[in-house]
Amino acid sequence: MFGFYVTALFVSGIGVIVLALVTSELHPGRRVVNGLIGTAFLSYGIYLAVFFHSGEYTIFLWVFILPFILLGQAMHTVEVGAPPGARRPDLDADLDADLDADLDADLVDPAPAPAPAPARTAATRERMAAAKSAQLEALRAKHAAKSDEFDDHAPSTPA
């Protein structure tokens, strides 16, 4: 049992470290935590294999469970697409026919370029400027009314 546990520590530690190094899509903090967990497993395995000769040792069940949890989280985070050039055999004939038709259509009548966004005319710019100035005047009037209201209620100081 001791040899199996030490081997499990080695495999789990190396596996979690490799997982932290390979999955670049994971958040950097998560990769660091995975690397630290893997280093802890590997270090405890080295301690048990090299320096531990007799006595009691602790069997952590996390050594068997945690690598699968971390692998599942990494697979959930990383989006895996089909490898380049991979095709389903039952669709090859249909895809080839569609590809040929698309290529012929592109050679004969290329798709028109999308129209550029319309530029604002001078009249549009003037209307927008007038609306902004009207809003500014309304804010100034509101501010002036508020300041007059506060001036009326100002405390009087005895002379």
Short mmCIF file of C-alpha atoms in Angstrom, two decimals, residues 29-87:
data_model
loop_
_atom_site.label_atom_id
_atom_site.label_comp_id
_atom_site.label_asym_id
_atom_site.label_seq_id
_atom_site.Cartn_x
_atom_site.Cartn_y
_atom_site.Cartn_z
CA GLY A 29 -4.14 32.59 -10.61
CA ARG A 30 -5.78 29.22 -11.13
CA ARG A 31 -2.69 28.00 -12.99
CA VAL A 32 -0.46 29.08 -10.09
CA VAL A 33 -2.70 27.32 -7.55
CA ASN A 34 -2.71 24.16 -9.68
CA GLY A 35 1.08 24.31 -9.91
CA LEU A 36 1.41 24.74 -6.15
CA ILE A 37 -0.93 21.81 -5.47
CA GLY A 38 1.02 19.63 -7.88
CA THR A 39 4.30 20.69 -6.28
CA ALA A 40 2.92 19.84 -2.83
CA PHE A 41 1.86 16.36 -3.99
CA LEU A 42 5.20 15.75 -5.67
CA SER A 43 7.17 17.05 -2.66
CA TYR A 44 5.26 14.84 -0.23
CA GLY A 45 5.86 11.86 -2.53
CA ILE A 46 9.58 12.61 -2.67
CA TYR A 47 9.67 12.97 1.12
CA LEU A 48 7.97 9.62 1.61
CA ALA A 49 10.12 7.87 -0.99
CA VAL A 50 13.51 9.27 0.01
CA PHE A 51 13.51 10.50 3.60
CA PHE A 52 10.73 8.51 5.31
CA HIS A 53 11.94 5.14 6.63
CA SER A 54 9.56 4.12 9.39
CA GLY A 55 6.65 5.38 11.41
CA GLU A 56 3.23 6.66 10.48
CA TYR A 57 2.30 8.55 7.35
CA THR A 58 -0.91 10.25 6.34
CA ILE A 59 -2.90 9.11 3.33
CA PHE A 60 -4.71 12.05 1.79
CA LEU A 61 -7.71 11.05 -0.30
CA TRP A 62 -7.31 14.32 -2.22
CA VAL A 63 -4.34 12.73 -3.97
CA PHE A 64 -6.79 10.47 -5.80
CA ILE A 65 -9.68 12.92 -6.26
CA LEU A 66 -8.17 16.37 -6.86
CA PRO A 67 -6.38 15.65 -10.19
CA PHE A 68 -9.69 14.59 -11.74
CA ILE A 69 -11.47 17.67 -10.37
CA LEU A 70 -8.77 20.00 -11.72
CA LEU A 71 -8.77 18.20 -15.06
CA GLY A 72 -12.56 18.57 -15.28
CA GLN A 73 -12.37 22.28 -14.48
CA ALA A 74 -9.63 22.78 -17.07
CA MET A 75 -11.63 20.92 -19.73
CA HIS A 76 -14.69 23.00 -18.88
CA THR A 77 -12.72 26.25 -19.20
CA VAL A 78 -10.75 25.40 -22.33
CA GLU A 79 -12.69 25.41 -25.58
CA VAL A 80 -11.54 22.55 -27.73
CA GLY A 81 -12.31 22.80 -31.42
CA ALA A 82 -11.94 20.21 -34.13
CA PRO A 83 -8.36 19.73 -35.27
CA PRO A 84 -7.54 21.43 -38.57
CA GLY A 85 -8.37 19.26 -41.54
CA ALA A 86 -10.68 16.98 -39.56
CA ARG A 87 -13.86 16.17 -41.48
#
